[in-house]
PDB file of C-alpha atoms in Angstrom:
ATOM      1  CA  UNK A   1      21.537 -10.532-125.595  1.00 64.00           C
ATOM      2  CA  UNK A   2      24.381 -12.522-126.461  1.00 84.00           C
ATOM      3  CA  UNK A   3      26.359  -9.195-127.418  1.00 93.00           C
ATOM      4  CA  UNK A   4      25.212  -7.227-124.453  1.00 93.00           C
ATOM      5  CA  UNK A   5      26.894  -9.741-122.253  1.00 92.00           C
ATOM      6  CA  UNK A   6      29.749  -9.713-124.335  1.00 95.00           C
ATOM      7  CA  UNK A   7      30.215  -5.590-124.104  1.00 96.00           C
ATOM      8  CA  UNK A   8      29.408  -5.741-120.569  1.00 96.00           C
ATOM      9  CA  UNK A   9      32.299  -8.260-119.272  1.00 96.00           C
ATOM     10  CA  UNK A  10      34.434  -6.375-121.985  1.00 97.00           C
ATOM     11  CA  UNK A  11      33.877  -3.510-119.756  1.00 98.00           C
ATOM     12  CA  UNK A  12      34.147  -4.671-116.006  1.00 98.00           C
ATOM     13  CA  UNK A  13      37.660  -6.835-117.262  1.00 98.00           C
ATOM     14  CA  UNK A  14      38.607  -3.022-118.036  1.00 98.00           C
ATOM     15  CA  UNK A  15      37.698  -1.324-114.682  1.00 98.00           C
ATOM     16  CA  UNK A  16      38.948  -4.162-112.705  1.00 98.00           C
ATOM     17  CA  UNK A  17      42.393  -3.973-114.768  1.00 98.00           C
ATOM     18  CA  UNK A  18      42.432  -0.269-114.564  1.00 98.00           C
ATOM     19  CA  UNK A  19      41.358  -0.239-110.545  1.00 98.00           C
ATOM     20  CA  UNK A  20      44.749  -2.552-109.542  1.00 97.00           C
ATOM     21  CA  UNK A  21      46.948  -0.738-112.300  1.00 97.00           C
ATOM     22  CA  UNK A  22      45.684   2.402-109.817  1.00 96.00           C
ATOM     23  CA  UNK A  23      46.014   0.679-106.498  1.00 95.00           C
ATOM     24  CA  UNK A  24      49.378  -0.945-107.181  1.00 94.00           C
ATOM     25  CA  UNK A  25      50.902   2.599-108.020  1.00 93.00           C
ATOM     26  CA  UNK A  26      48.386   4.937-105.982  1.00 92.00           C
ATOM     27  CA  UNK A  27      51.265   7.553-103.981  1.00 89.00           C
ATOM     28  CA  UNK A  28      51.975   6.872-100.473  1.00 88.00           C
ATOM     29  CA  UNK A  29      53.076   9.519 -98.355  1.00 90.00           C
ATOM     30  CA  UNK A  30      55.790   8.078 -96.083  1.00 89.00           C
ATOM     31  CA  UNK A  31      56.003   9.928 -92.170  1.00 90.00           C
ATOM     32  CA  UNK A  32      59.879  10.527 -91.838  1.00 94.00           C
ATOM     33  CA  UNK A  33      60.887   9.293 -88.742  1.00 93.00           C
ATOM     34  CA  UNK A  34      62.813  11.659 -86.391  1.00 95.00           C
ATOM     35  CA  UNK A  35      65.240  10.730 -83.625  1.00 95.00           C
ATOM     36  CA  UNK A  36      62.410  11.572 -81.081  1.00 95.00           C
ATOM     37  CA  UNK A  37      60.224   8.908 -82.881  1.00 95.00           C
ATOM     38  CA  UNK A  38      63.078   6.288 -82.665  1.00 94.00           C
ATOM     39  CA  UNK A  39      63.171   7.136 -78.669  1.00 94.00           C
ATOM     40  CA  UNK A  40      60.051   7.186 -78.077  1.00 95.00           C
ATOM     41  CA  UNK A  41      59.648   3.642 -80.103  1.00 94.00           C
ATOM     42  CA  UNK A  42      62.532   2.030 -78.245  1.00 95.00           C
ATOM     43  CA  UNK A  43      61.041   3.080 -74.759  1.00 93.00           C
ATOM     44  CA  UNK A  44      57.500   1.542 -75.249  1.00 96.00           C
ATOM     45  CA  UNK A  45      58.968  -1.790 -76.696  1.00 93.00           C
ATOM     46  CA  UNK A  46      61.724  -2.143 -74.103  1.00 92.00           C
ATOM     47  CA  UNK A  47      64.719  -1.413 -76.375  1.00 93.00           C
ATOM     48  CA  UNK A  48      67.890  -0.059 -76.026  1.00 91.00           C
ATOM     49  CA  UNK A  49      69.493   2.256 -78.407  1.00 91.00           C
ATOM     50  CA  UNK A  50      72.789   2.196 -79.206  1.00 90.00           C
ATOM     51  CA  UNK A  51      74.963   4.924 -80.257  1.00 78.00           C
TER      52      UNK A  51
END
């Protein structure tokens, strides 16, 4: 029983290690933002662009 236990922690420390390792570098697709975006930003939150 003893080495059951053992094997079995063995094995979740290795998930949970390899499940952040994936998280922290998982690929995130960025929107780039066009000059229509930056308008339409600056309009709803009462900015003022300058240019």
């Amino acid at each position: 029983m003893q080495r059951r236990g053992t094997t079995l922690l063995a094995l979740v420390a290795v998930v949970l290690t390899l499940s952040v390792l994936w998280y922290l570098n998982r690929p995130i697709i960025v929107k780039e933002a066009t000059w229509e975006d930056v308008k339409a930003e600056a309009q709803s939150g009462g900015y003022r662009l300058i240019t």
